CSV table of C-alpha atoms and ligand atoms in Angstrom, one decimal:
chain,number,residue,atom,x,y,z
A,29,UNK,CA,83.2,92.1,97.9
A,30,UNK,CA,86.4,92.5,95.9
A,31,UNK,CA,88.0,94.3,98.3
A,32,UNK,CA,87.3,91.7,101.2
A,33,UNK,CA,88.5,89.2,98.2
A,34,UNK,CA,91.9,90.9,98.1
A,35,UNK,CA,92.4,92.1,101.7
A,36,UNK,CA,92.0,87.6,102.6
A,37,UNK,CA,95.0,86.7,99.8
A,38,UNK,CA,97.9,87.3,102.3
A,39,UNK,CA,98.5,83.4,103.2
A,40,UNK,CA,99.7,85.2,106.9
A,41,UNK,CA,96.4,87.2,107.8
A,42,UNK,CA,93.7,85.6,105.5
A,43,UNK,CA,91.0,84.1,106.7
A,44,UNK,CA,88.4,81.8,104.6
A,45,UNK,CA,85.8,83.4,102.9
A,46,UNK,CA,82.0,82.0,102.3
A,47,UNK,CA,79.1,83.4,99.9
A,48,UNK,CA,75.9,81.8,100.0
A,49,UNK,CA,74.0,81.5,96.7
A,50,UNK,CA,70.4,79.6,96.8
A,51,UNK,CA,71.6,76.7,99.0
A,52,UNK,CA,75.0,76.5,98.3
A,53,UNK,CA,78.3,78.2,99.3
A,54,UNK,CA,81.1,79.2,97.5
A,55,UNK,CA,84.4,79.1,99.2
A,56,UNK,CA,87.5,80.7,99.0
A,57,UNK,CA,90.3,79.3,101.3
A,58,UNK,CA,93.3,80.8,102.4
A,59,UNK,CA,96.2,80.8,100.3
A,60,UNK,CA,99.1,78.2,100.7
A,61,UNK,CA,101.9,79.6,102.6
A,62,UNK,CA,104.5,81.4,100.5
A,63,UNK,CA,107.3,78.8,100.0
A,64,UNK,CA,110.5,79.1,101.7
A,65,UNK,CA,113.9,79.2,100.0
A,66,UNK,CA,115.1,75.7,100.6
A,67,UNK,CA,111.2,74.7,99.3
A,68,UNK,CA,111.4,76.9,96.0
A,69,UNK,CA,115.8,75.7,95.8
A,70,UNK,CA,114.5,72.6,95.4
A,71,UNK,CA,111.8,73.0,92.9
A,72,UNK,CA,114.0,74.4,90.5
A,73,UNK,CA,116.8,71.8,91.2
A,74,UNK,CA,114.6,69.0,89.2
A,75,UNK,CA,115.4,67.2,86.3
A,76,UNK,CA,113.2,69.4,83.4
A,77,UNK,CA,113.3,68.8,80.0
A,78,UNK,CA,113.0,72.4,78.6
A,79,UNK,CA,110.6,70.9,76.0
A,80,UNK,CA,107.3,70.5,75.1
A,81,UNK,CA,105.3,67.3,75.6
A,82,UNK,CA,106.4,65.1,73.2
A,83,UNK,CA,102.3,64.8,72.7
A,84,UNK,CA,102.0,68.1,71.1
A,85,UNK,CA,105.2,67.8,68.3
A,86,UNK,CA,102.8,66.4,65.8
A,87,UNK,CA,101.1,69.5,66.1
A,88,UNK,CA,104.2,71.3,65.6
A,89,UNK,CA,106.5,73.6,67.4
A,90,UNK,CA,105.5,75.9,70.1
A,91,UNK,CA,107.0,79.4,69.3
A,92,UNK,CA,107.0,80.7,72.8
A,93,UNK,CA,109.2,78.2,74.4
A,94,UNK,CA,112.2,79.4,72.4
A,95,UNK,CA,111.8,82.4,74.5
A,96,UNK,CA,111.6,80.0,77.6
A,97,UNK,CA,113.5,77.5,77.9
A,98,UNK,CA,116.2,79.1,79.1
A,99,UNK,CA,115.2,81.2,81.0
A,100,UNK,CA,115.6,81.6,84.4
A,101,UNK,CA,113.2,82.3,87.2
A,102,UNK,CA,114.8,84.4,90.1
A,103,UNK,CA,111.8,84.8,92.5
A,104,UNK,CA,107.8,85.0,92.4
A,105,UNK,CA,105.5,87.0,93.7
A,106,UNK,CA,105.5,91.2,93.0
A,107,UNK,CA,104.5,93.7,95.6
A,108,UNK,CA,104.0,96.1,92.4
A,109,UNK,CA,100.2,95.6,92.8
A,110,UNK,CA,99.7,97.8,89.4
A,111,UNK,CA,95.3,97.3,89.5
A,112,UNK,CA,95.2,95.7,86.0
A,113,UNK,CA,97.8,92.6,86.8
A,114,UNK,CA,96.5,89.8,88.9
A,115,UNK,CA,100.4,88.5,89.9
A,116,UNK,CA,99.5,89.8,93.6
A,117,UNK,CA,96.5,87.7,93.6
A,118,UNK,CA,98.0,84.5,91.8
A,119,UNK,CA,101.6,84.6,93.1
A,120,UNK,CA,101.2,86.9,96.1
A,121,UNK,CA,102.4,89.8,97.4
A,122,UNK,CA,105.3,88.5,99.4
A,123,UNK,CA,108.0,87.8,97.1
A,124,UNK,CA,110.0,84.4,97.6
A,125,UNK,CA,113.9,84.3,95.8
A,126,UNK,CA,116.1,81.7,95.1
A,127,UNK,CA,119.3,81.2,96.6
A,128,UNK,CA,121.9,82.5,94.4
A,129,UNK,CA,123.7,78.9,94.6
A,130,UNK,CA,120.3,77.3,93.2
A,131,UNK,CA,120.6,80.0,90.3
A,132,UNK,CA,124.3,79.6,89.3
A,133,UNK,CA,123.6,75.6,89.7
A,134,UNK,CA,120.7,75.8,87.0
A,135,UNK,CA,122.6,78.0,84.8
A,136,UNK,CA,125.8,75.8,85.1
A,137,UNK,CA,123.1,72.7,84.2
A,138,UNK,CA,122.1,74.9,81.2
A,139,UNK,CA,125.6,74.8,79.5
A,140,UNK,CA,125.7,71.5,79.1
A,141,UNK,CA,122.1,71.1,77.0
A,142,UNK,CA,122.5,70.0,73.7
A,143,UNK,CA,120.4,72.7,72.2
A,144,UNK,CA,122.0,75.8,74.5
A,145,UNK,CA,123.9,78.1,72.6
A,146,UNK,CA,125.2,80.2,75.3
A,147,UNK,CA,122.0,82.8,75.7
A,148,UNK,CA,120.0,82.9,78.3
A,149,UNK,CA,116.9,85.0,77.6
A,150,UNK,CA,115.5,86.2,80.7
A,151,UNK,CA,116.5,86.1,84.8
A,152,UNK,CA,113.8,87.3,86.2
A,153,UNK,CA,110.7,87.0,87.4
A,154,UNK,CA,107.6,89.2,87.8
A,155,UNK,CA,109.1,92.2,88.3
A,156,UNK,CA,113.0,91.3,87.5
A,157,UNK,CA,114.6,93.7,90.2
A,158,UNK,CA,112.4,92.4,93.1
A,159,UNK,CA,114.9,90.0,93.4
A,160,UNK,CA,115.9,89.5,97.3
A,161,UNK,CA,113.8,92.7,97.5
A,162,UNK,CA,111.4,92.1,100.7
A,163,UNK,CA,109.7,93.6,103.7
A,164,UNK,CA,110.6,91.9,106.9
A,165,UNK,CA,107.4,93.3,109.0
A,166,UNK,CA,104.9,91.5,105.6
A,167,UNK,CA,107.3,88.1,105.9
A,168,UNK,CA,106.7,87.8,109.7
A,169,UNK,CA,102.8,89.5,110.0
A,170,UNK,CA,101.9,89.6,106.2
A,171,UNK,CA,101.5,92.5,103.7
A,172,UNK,CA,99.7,95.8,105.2
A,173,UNK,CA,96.0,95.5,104.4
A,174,UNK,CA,95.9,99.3,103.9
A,175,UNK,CA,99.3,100.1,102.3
A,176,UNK,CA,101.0,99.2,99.2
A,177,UNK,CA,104.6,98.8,99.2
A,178,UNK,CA,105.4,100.8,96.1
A,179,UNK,CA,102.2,103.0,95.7
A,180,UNK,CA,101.8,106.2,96.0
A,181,UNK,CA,105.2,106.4,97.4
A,182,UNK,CA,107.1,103.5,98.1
A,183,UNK,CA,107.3,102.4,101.9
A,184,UNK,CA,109.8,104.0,103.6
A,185,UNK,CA,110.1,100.3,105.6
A,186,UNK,CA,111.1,98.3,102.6
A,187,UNK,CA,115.1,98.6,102.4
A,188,UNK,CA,115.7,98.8,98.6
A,189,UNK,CA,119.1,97.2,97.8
A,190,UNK,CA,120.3,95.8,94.6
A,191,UNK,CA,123.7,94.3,95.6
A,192,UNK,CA,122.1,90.7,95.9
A,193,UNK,CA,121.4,90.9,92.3
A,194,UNK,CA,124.6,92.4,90.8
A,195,UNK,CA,126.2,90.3,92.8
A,196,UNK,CA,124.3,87.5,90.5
A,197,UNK,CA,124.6,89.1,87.5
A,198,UNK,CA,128.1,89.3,88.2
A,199,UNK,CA,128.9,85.6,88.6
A,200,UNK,CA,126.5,84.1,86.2
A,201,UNK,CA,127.7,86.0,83.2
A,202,UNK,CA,130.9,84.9,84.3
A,203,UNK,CA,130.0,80.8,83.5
A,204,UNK,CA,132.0,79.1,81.2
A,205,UNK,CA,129.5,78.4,77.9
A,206,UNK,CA,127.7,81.4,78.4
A,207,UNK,CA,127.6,84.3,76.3
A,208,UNK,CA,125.0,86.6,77.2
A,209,UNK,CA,122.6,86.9,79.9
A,210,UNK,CA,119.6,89.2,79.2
A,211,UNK,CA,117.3,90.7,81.8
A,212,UNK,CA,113.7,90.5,79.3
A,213,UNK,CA,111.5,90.6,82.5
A,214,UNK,CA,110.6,94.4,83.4
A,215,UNK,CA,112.5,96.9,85.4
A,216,UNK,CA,110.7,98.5,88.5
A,217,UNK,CA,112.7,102.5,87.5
A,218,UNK,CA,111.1,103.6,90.9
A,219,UNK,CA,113.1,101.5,93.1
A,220,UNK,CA,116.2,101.3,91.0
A,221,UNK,CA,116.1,105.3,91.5
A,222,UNK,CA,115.2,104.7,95.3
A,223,UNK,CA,118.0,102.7,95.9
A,224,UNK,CA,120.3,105.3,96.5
A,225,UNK,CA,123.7,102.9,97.4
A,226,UNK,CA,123.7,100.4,94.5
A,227,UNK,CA,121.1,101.6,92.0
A,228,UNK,CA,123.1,103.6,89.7
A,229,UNK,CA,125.4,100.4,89.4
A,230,UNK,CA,122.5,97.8,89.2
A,231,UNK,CA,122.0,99.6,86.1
A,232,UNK,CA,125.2,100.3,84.8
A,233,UNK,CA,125.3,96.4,84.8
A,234,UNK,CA,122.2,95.9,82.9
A,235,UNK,CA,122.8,98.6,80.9
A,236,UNK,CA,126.4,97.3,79.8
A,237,UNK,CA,125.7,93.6,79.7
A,238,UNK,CA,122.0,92.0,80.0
A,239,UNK,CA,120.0,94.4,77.5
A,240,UNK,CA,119.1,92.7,73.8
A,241,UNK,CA,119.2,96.2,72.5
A,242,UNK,CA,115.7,96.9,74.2
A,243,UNK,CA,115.1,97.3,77.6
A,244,UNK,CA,111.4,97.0,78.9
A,245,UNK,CA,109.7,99.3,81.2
A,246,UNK,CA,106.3,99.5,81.7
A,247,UNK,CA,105.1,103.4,83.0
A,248,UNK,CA,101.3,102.1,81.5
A,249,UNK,CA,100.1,106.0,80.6
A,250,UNK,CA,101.1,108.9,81.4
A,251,UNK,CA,98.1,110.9,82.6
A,252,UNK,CA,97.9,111.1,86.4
A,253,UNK,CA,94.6,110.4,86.9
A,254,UNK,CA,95.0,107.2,84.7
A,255,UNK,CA,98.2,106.1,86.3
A,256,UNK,CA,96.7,107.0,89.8
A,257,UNK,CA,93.4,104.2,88.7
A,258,UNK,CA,96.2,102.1,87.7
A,259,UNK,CA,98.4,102.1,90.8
A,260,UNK,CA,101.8,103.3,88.7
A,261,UNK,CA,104.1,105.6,89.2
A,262,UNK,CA,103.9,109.4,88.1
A,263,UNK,CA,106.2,110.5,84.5
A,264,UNK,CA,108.7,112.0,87.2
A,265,UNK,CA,110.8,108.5,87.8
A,266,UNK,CA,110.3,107.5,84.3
A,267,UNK,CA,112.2,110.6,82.7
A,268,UNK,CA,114.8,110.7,85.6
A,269,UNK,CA,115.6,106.6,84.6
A,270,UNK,CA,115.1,107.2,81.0
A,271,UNK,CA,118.0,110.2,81.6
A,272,UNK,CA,120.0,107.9,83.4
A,273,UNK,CA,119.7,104.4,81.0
A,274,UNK,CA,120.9,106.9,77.9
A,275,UNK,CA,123.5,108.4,79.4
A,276,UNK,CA,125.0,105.1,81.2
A,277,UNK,CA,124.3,103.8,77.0
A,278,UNK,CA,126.1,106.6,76.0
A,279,UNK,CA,129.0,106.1,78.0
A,280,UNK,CA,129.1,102.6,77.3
A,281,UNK,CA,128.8,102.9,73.4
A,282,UNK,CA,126.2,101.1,73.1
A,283,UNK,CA,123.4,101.2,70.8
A,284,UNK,CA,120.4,100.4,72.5
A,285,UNK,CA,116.8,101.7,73.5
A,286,UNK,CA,114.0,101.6,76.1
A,287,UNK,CA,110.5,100.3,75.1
A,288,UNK,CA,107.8,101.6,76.9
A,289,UNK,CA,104.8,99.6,77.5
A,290,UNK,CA,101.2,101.6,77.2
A,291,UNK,CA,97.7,101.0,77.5
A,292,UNK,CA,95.0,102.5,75.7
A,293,UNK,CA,91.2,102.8,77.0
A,294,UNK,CA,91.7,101.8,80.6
A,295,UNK,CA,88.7,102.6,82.9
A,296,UNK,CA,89.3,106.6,83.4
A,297,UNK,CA,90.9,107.3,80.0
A,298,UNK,CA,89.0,109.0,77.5
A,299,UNK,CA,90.2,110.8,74.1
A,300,UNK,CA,91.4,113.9,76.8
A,301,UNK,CA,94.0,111.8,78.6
A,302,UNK,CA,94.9,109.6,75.8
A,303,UNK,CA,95.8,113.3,74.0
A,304,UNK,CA,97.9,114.0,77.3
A,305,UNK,CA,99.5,110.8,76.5
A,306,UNK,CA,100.4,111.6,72.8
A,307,UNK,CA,101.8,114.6,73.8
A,308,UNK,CA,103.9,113.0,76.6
A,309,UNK,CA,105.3,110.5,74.3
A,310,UNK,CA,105.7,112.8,71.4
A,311,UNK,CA,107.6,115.6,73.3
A,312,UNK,CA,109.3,113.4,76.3
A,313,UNK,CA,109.7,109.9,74.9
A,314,UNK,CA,110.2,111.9,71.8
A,315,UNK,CA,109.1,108.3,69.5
A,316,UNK,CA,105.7,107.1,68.5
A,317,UNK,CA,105.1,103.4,70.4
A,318,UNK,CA,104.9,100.4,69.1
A,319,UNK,CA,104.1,98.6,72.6
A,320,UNK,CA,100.2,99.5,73.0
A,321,UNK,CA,97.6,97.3,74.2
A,322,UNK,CA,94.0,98.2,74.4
A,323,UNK,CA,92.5,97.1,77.9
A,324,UNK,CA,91.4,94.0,78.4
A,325,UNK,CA,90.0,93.3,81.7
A,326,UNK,CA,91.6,90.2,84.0
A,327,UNK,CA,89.7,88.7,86.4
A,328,UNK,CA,90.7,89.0,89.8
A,329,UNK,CA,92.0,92.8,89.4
A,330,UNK,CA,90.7,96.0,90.9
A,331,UNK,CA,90.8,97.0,86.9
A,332,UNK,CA,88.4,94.6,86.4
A,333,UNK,CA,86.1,96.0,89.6
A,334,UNK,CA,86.7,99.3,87.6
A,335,UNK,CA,85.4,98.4,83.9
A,336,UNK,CA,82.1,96.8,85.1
A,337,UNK,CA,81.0,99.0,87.9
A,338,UNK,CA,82.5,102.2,86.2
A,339,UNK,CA,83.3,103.2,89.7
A,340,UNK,CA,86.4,103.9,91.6
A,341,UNK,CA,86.4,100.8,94.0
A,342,UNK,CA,88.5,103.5,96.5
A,343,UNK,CA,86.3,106.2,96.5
A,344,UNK,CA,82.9,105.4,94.7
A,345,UNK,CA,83.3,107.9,92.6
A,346,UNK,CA,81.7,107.6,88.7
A,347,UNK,CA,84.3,106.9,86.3
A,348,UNK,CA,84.3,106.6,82.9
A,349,UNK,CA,85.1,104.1,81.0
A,350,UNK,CA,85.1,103.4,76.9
A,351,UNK,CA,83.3,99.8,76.5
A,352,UNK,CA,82.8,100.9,72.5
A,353,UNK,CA,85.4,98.5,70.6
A,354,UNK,CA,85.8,101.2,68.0
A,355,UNK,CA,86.5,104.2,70.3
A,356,UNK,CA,88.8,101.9,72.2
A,357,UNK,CA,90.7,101.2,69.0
A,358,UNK,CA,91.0,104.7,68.3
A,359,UNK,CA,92.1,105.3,72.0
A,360,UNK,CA,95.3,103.0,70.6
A,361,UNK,CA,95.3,104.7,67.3
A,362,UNK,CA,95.8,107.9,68.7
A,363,UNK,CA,99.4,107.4,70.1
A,364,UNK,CA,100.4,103.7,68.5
A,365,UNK,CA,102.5,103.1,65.2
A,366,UNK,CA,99.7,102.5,62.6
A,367,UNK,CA,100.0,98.7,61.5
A,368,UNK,CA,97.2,96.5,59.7
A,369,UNK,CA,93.8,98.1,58.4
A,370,UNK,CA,91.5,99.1,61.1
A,371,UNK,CA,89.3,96.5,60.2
A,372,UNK,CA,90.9,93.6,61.1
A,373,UNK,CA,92.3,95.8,64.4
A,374,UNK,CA,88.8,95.6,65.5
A,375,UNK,CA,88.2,92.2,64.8
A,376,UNK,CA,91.3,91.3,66.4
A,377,UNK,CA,90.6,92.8,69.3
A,378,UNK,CA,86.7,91.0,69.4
A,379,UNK,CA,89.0,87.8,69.3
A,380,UNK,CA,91.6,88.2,71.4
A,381,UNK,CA,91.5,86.2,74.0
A,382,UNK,CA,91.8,88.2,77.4
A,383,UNK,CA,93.0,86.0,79.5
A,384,UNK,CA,95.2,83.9,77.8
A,385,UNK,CA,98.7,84.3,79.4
A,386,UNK,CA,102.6,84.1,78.8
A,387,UNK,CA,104.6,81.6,80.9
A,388,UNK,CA,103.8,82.3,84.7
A,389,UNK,CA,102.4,85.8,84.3
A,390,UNK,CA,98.9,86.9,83.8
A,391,UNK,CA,100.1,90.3,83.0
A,392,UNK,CA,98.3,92.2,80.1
A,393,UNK,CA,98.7,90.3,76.7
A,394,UNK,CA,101.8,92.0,75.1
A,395,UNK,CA,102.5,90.5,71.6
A,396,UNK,CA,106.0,90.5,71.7
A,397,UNK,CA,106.1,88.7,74.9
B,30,SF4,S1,105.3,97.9,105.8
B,30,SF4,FE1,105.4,98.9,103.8
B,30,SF4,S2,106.8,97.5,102.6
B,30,SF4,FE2,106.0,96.4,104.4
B,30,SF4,S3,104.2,95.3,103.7
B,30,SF4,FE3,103.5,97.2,104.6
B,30,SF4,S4,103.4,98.6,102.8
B,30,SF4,FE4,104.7,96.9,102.2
């Protein structure tokens, strides 16, 4: 059923699905049509009031819109399909960008808030170096129903190129009033290393002037048989981009760091591959994370098709997967930095609430996001 879900979410090919229960039908239409650039240009050229609702101020300040309101959205939509996020679902696969003019016009309109003090936080979007990053054969027949663009290998038809957005970069830290422009949103590394003409100085860029001392990747685990039920990348691209980020650091003298994003019991890890991980991050990453988050399952993900049935929704094949909160605690405890008791870990983690998002992503709950 899921897959029949996911293979009708291209707004190109899908076609409206029914399910009958008892004497009534549920129905799931096609998606809208992905927006075009002058549709999205537009969008962001309204008046906003980067605020909250004056409604909510009694209630005091919301912490998460320091980190938003200026910000910048790029594009939408991620072709990263990683199994646990449901941005392919939400957003689609296809992704849409902004015309650099509209970007440069919103970050000129920045400027002159009264409460901008020449940062902007993040340009980006899902996936920040998707960014004028498309497939012509998805935009004119939709996205392969059998393929992913990125996994296991990325499609040898999408034409990775990164000059649009250095180009961007270029100009916008270049405005009058601004300071800094940070990219916070993550960094595919497998296309900036597949880019073979301008990836080297897409990141020489970020590296020299839009990273806030940390720059976010997400390589998820590090076990192949994880990262294969997640849809990620193997370790291979990670330490080749990890080489390359220190050494363009280096050579910039700059002080500054990668932070890896992991997760810890996600259907197919057990105390065996978390170890594998430990050892990865211990000997390779050489640090102990601070960035772990213990699965939660989203609806609307293959992940989530994973935890319940305990099968691989590819192959049928029995997986296994920890449902125990206090073996999935010590999943995280095995690799993360040890914090509060493990009490209250465990009674956080009965609280959290899983799907509870940040801004426009439904990605896993990070807590410094
Ligand atoms: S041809 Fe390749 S890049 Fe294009 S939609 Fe299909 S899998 Fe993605």
């Amino acid at each position: 059923m899921y897959h029949l879900f996911y293979q009708n979410n291209d707004p190109i090919t899908a076609k409206g699905l029914t399910q009958q229960k008892g004497d009534r039908f549920l129905v799931q239409n096609p998606p809208a049509l992905t927006l075009t650039q002058p549709q999205l240009d537009k969008i962001y050229s309204l008046n906003y009031e980067r605020d909250q609702h004056p409604y909510y101020e009694k209630q005091g300040s919301v912490k998460a819109l320091e980190t938003i309101r200026f910000s910048i959205p790029t594009h939408r939509g991620c072709y990263g399909e990683c199994n646990f996020c449901a941005i392919a679902v939400h957003e689609g696969r296809t992704v849409a960008s902004r015309s650099q003019t509209s970007i440069l016009s919103e970050a000129q309109a920045i400027t002159k808030h009264p409460k901008f003090k020449g940062i902007i936080n993040d340009l980006g979007g899902p996936t920040a170096n998707m960014y004028a990053i498309e497939c012509a054969k998805k935009l004119h027949n939709g996205a392969c129903v059998d393929n992913r663009c990125l996994f296991p290998e990325i499609c040898p038809v999408l034409k990775i190129d990164h000059t649009n957005q250095l180009d961007l970069l270029t100009k916008i830290r270049q405005i009058p009033g601004i300071k800094k422009v940070f990219v916070g949103s993550g960094i595919r590394y497998d296309m900036v290393l597949a880019d073979k003409q301008s990836g080297l100085a897409y990141l020489k860029e970020i590296v020299a002037h839009h990273t806030s001392g940390q720059l976010k990747v997400a390589p998820e685990h590090a076990d192949p048989y994880v990262l294969k039920m997640m849809g990620k990348p193997t370790v291979g691209s990670l330490l080749k981009f990890k080489k390359m980020f220190e050494k363009l650091t280096y050579e910039a003298g700059k002080d500054q760091y990668l932070t890896y994003y992991l997760i810890a019991a996600y259907p197919g890890s057990s105390d065996r591959e978390m170890k594998q991980l430990k050892e990865f991050v211990t000997n390779k990453l050489r640090l102990t994370p601070e960035q772990v988050q213990i699965f939660t399952p989203t609806p609307s993900t293959y992940a989530s098709v994973m935890y319940y049935t305990e099968q691989d929704p590819f192959t049928g094949e029995t997986i296994f997967v920890e449902k125990n909160i206090t073996q999935k605690v010590a999943q995280k405890e095995m690799i993360a930095k040890p914090t509060a008791n493990s009490a209250n870990k465990v009674e956080n983690v009965r609280t959290s609430n899983p799907s509870r998002g940040y801004a426009n992503k439904t990605r896993p709950q990070r807590s410094s996001r």
